[in-house]
GROMACS .gro file of C-alpha atoms in nm:
model
  251
    1MET     CA    1   8.075   4.124  -7.169
    2GLN     CA    2   8.232   4.243  -7.494
    3LYS     CA    3   7.984   4.033  -7.694
    4ILE     CA    4   7.694   4.191  -7.506
    5LEU     CA    5   7.823   4.543  -7.569
    6LYS     CA    6   7.892   4.468  -7.936
    7LYS     CA    7   7.539   4.333  -7.986
    8LEU     CA    8   7.385   4.638  -7.817
    9PHE     CA    9   7.594   4.872  -8.030
   10ILE     CA   10   7.485   4.699  -8.351
   11LEU     CA   11   7.118   4.713  -8.252
   12SER     CA   12   7.148   5.078  -8.158
   13ALA     CA   13   7.330   5.175  -8.476
   14LEU     CA   14   7.067   5.008  -8.692
   15ALA     CA   15   6.786   5.186  -8.515
   16LEU     CA   16   6.955   5.525  -8.523
   17SER     CA   17   7.046   5.494  -8.888
   18THR     CA   18   6.680   5.539  -8.978
   19SER     CA   19   6.662   5.874  -8.801
   20VAL     CA   20   6.720   6.195  -8.993
   21ILE     CA   21   6.796   6.530  -8.838
   22GLY     CA   22   6.553   6.764  -9.012
   23ALA     CA   23   6.425   7.117  -8.994
   24THR     CA   24   6.344   7.270  -8.660
   25SER     CA   25   6.084   7.513  -8.535
   26TYR     CA   26   6.051   7.687  -8.199
   27ALA     CA   27   5.713   7.705  -8.029
   28ASN     CA   28   5.848   7.907  -7.734
   29ASP     CA   29   6.165   7.948  -7.533
   30GLY     CA   30   6.120   7.611  -7.365
   31VAL     CA   31   6.016   7.394  -7.659
   32ILE     CA   32   6.192   7.273  -7.973
   33THR     CA   33   6.012   7.078  -8.244
   34ASP     CA   34   6.201   6.819  -8.444
   35GLN     CA   35   6.002   6.833  -8.766
   36SER     CA   36   6.162   6.519  -8.907
   37ARG     CA   37   5.984   6.321  -8.633
   38ASP     CA   38   5.699   6.569  -8.574
   39ARG     CA   39   5.813   6.563  -8.212
   40THR     CA   40   5.786   6.844  -7.959
   41ILE     CA   41   6.072   6.848  -7.708
   42PRO     CA   42   6.031   7.053  -7.388
   43ILE     CA   43   6.368   7.175  -7.261
   44ASN     CA   44   6.501   7.403  -6.989
   45ILE     CA   45   6.836   7.569  -7.057
   46THR     CA   46   7.031   7.732  -6.774
   47LEU     CA   47   7.356   7.923  -6.815
   48PRO     CA   48   7.662   7.917  -6.589
   49SER     CA   49   7.610   8.105  -6.262
   50ASN     CA   50   7.975   8.179  -6.181
   51ASN     CA   51   8.032   8.458  -6.433
   52ALA     CA   52   8.219   8.218  -6.658
   53LYS     CA   53   8.366   8.387  -6.962
   54CYS     CA   54   8.252   8.161  -7.242
   55THR     CA   55   8.365   8.248  -7.594
   56GLU     CA   56   8.396   8.075  -7.928
   57GLN     CA   57   8.770   8.062  -7.865
   58VAL     CA   58   8.746   7.933  -7.507
   59LYS     CA   59   8.423   7.737  -7.488
   60CYS     CA   60   8.246   7.635  -7.168
   61PRO     CA   61   8.121   7.278  -7.114
   62VAL     CA   62   7.769   7.144  -7.163
   63ALA     CA   63   7.563   6.900  -6.956
   64PHE     CA   64   7.234   6.732  -7.049
   65ILE     CA   65   6.990   6.644  -6.766
   66ASN     CA   66   6.778   6.333  -6.832
   67ALA     CA   67   6.494   6.276  -6.587
   68GLY     CA   68   6.367   5.954  -6.440
   69TYR     CA   69   6.055   5.805  -6.594
   70GLY     CA   70   5.743   5.992  -6.480
   71ILE     CA   71   5.941   6.278  -6.321
   72SER     CA   72   5.955   6.629  -6.466
   73HIS     CA   73   6.278   6.737  -6.631
   74ASN     CA   74   6.264   7.043  -6.405
   75GLU     CA   75   6.289   6.835  -6.085
   76TYR     CA   76   6.669   6.808  -6.079
   77THR     CA   77   6.768   7.163  -5.995
   78PHE     CA   78   7.028   7.043  -5.742
   79VAL     CA   79   7.210   6.882  -6.036
   80SER     CA   80   7.170   7.180  -6.269
   81ASN     CA   81   7.299   7.406  -5.992
   82ALA     CA   82   7.605   7.187  -5.938
   83PHE     CA   83   7.688   7.206  -6.307
   84ASN     CA   84   7.604   7.577  -6.344
   85GLN     CA   85   7.826   7.669  -6.050
   86ARG     CA   86   8.117   7.501  -6.229
   87GLY     CA   87   8.076   7.679  -6.559
   88TYR     CA   88   7.843   7.441  -6.745
   89LEU     CA   89   7.547   7.524  -6.963
   90THR     CA   90   7.276   7.271  -6.875
   91VAL     CA   91   6.994   7.140  -7.092
   92ALA     CA   92   6.717   6.959  -6.905
   93VAL     CA   93   6.519   6.743  -7.147
   94ALA     CA   94   6.165   6.603  -7.123
   95HIS     CA   95   6.195   6.266  -7.297
   96GLU     CA   96   5.846   6.133  -7.229
   97LEU     CA   97   5.540   6.272  -7.403
   98LYS     CA   98   5.175   6.174  -7.351
   99SER     CA   99   5.167   6.029  -7.701
  100ASP     CA  100   5.459   5.792  -7.634
  101PRO     CA  101   5.407   5.424  -7.552
  102TYR     CA  102   5.431   5.337  -7.184
  103LEU     CA  103   5.767   5.210  -7.063
  104ASN     CA  104   5.776   4.836  -7.120
  105ARG     CA  105   5.747   4.630  -6.799
  106GLU     CA  106   5.845   4.294  -6.949
  107GLN     CA  107   6.187   4.129  -6.932
  108PRO     CA  108   6.449   4.130  -7.073
  109TYR     CA  109   6.473   4.508  -7.045
  110LEU     CA  110   6.781   4.532  -7.264
  111THR     CA  111   6.549   4.431  -7.548
  112THR     CA  112   6.204   4.552  -7.446
  113ARG     CA  113   6.311   4.905  -7.347
  114MET     CA  114   6.550   4.971  -7.633
  115GLU     CA  115   6.278   5.158  -7.825
  116ASN     CA  116   6.243   5.406  -7.540
  117TRP     CA  117   6.619   5.450  -7.496
  118HIS     CA  118   6.675   5.485  -7.871
  119ARG     CA  119   6.415   5.759  -7.886
  120GLY     CA  120   6.597   5.938  -7.606
  121VAL     CA  121   6.932   5.905  -7.781
  122VAL     CA  122   6.787   6.041  -8.106
  123THR     CA  123   6.641   6.335  -7.913
  124LEU     CA  124   6.975   6.411  -7.750
  125LYS     CA  125   7.161   6.388  -8.079
  126PHE     CA  126   6.910   6.621  -8.241
  127LEU     CA  127   6.950   6.874  -7.959
  128VAL     CA  128   7.328   6.857  -7.977
  129ASN     CA  129   7.323   6.940  -8.347
  130GLU     CA  130   7.059   7.207  -8.309
  131LEU     CA  131   7.189   7.387  -7.999
  132ALA     CA  132   7.555   7.386  -8.099
  133SER     CA  133   7.480   7.653  -8.360
  134LYS     CA  134   7.260   7.850  -8.120
  135TYR     CA  135   7.520   7.855  -7.842
  136PRO     CA  136   7.859   7.883  -8.017
  137ALA     CA  137   8.040   7.972  -7.693
  138TYR     CA  138   7.971   7.625  -7.551
  139ASP     CA  139   8.136   7.294  -7.634
  140PHE     CA  140   7.887   7.036  -7.759
  141THR     CA  141   8.163   6.796  -7.870
  142LYS     CA  142   8.251   6.660  -7.523
  143LEU     CA  143   7.930   6.631  -7.328
  144ALA     CA  144   7.849   6.560  -6.967
  145LEU     CA  145   7.538   6.342  -6.942
  146PHE     CA  146   7.331   6.313  -6.625
  147GLY     CA  147   7.040   6.077  -6.578
  148HIS     CA  148   6.820   5.935  -6.307
  149SER     CA  149   6.679   5.584  -6.348
  150ASN     CA  150   6.552   5.554  -6.707
  151GLY     CA  151   6.726   5.882  -6.786
  152GLY     CA  152   7.048   5.719  -6.673
  153ASP     CA  153   6.982   5.428  -6.909
  154ILE     CA  154   6.945   5.677  -7.195
  155SER     CA  155   7.269   5.849  -7.090
  156ALA     CA  156   7.460   5.520  -7.075
  157LEU     CA  157   7.332   5.417  -7.419
  158TYR     CA  158   7.428   5.753  -7.570
  159GLY     CA  159   7.777   5.715  -7.426
  160SER     CA  160   7.806   5.367  -7.576
  161ILE     CA  161   7.696   5.482  -7.922
  162TYR     CA  162   7.884   5.813  -7.930
  163PRO     CA  163   8.183   5.758  -7.700
  164ASN     CA  164   8.395   6.024  -7.871
  165GLU     CA  165   8.132   6.289  -7.795
  166VAL     CA  166   8.101   6.220  -7.421
  167SER     CA  167   8.349   6.303  -7.146
  168THR     CA  168   8.141   6.242  -6.832
  169ILE     CA  169   7.837   6.040  -6.728
  170ILE     CA  170   7.662   6.076  -6.391
  171THR     CA  171   7.367   5.853  -6.306
  172LEU     CA  172   7.135   5.818  -6.010
  173ASP     CA  173   7.048   5.451  -5.964
  174HIS     CA  174   6.995   5.359  -6.330
  175ARG     CA  175   6.948   4.982  -6.334
  176ARG     CA  176   6.908   4.845  -6.688
  177MET     CA  177   7.162   4.976  -6.941
  178LEU     CA  178   7.527   4.875  -6.905
  179ILE     CA  179   7.771   5.146  -6.799
  180PRO     CA  180   8.014   5.210  -7.088
  181ARG     CA  181   8.349   5.042  -7.032
  182ASN     CA  182   8.557   5.321  -7.184
  183LYS     CA  183   8.878   5.470  -7.045
  184SER     CA  184   8.795   5.809  -7.195
  185ILE     CA  185   8.455   5.846  -7.022
  186ARG     CA  186   8.453   5.927  -6.651
  187VAL     CA  187   8.151   5.786  -6.472
  188LEU     CA  188   7.988   5.842  -6.135
  189THR     CA  189   7.686   5.633  -6.044
  190LEU     CA  190   7.511   5.691  -5.711
  191ARG     CA  191   7.327   5.379  -5.605
  192GLY     CA  192   7.002   5.357  -5.411
  193SER     CA  193   6.958   5.099  -5.137
  194ASP     CA  194   6.621   4.947  -5.222
  195TYR     CA  195   6.668   4.786  -5.567
  196PRO     CA  196   6.959   4.600  -5.729
  197ALA     CA  197   7.089   4.674  -6.077
  198ASP     CA  198   7.048   4.415  -6.353
  199ALA     CA  199   7.334   4.183  -6.441
  200ASN     CA  200   7.645   4.351  -6.591
  201VAL     CA  201   7.509   4.705  -6.549
  202LEU     CA  202   7.770   4.783  -6.285
  203LEU     CA  203   8.140   4.709  -6.307
  204ASN     CA  204   8.306   4.427  -6.115
  205ASP     CA  205   8.621   4.481  -5.910
  206SER     CA  206   8.863   4.408  -6.195
  207GLU     CA  207   8.674   4.642  -6.428
  208LEU     CA  208   8.677   4.916  -6.165
  209ASP     CA  209   9.056   4.889  -6.162
  210ALA     CA  210   9.065   4.933  -6.539
  211PHE     CA  211   8.809   5.209  -6.603
  212PRO     CA  212   8.745   5.557  -6.452
  213VAL     CA  213   8.417   5.460  -6.290
  214THR     CA  214   8.302   5.540  -5.936
  215GLN     CA  215   8.010   5.341  -5.791
  216THR     CA  216   7.883   5.486  -5.463
  217LEU     CA  217   7.608   5.329  -5.255
  218ILE     CA  218   7.404   5.577  -5.049
  219GLU     CA  219   7.276   5.390  -4.746
  220LYS     CA  220   6.905   5.418  -4.665
  221SER     CA  221   6.831   5.594  -4.996
  222ARG     CA  222   6.531   5.505  -5.211
  223HIS     CA  223   6.532   5.490  -5.589
  224ASN     CA  224   6.217   5.700  -5.624
  225ASP     CA  225   6.349   5.971  -5.389
  226MET     CA  226   6.654   6.064  -5.594
  227TYR     CA  227   6.527   6.398  -5.725
  228ASP     CA  228   6.443   6.745  -5.589
  229GLY     CA  229   6.138   6.607  -5.409
  230GLY     CA  230   6.335   6.356  -5.205
  231PRO     CA  231   6.428   6.402  -4.837
  232LYS     CA  232   6.662   6.696  -4.773
  233TRP     CA  233   6.943   6.480  -4.638
  234LEU     CA  234   6.944   6.275  -4.960
  235VAL     CA  235   6.929   6.576  -5.193
  236ASP     CA  236   7.214   6.736  -4.997
  237ARG     CA  237   7.419   6.415  -5.014
  238MET     CA  238   7.366   6.373  -5.388
  239SER     CA  239   7.451   6.738  -5.451
  240LYS     CA  240   7.770   6.700  -5.250
  241GLU     CA  241   7.871   6.380  -5.433
  242VAL     CA  242   7.806   6.531  -5.777
  243GLY     CA  243   7.993   6.849  -5.692
  244ALA     CA  244   8.294   6.664  -5.552
  245PHE     CA  245   8.308   6.441  -5.859
  246LEU     CA  246   8.301   6.739  -6.094
  247ASP     CA  247   8.567   6.919  -5.890
  248THR     CA  248   8.805   6.622  -5.909
  249ASN     CA  249   8.729   6.545  -6.274
  250LYS     CA  250   8.752   6.886  -6.437
  251LEU     CA  251   8.782   6.902  -6.814
   0.00000   0.00000   0.00000
């Protein structure tokens, strides 16, 4: 396991080392352009809804929302609401553009999908650096990362590369990228019932005893339903699980 994680970290570091955070331009309130990559990044920022008093002296937390492949970044409002109600600023990110290559369907995914995940990590890192100066009353140094499916893979990879910058990871049925084994990162992963995760993605019993990771299977849930458009009972269950996790794992 440690050899696998070490190899992934080396590959990720090499790929990210070629990326440069450059100048930025704003097309409108919902779009940021990373000029160093000539990449337009649609985002949706929502502020805390509980009248949280966020200041530069007492900063409020930040959560990034990473959508599943082929699903809009605006289709996880139940997650944004859960974070906003607990004092978080949320940034929903559209990782996939029409100009991007299609998600690779060939095994082994830890190799064939790294390009996609790396691109997502670079986007998140760019946004962290850019938005920290725009929102000085919010703490971009200890992030909460949420992701569904491929968005969860991106979140897990970011946490593996930048463990000191992540406090919490929540995923909905991500199945390819290994969950970080790190005692400083609290993890909740809600598992669908229709597809298994790849080898070593989830923790075994001995690892669960050693790391702050919660793995919860939701019976009769489907991978592709784990967003706003899923059945009401499932959206309600996921919202409840996320809220309870945040309430018991406050910063």
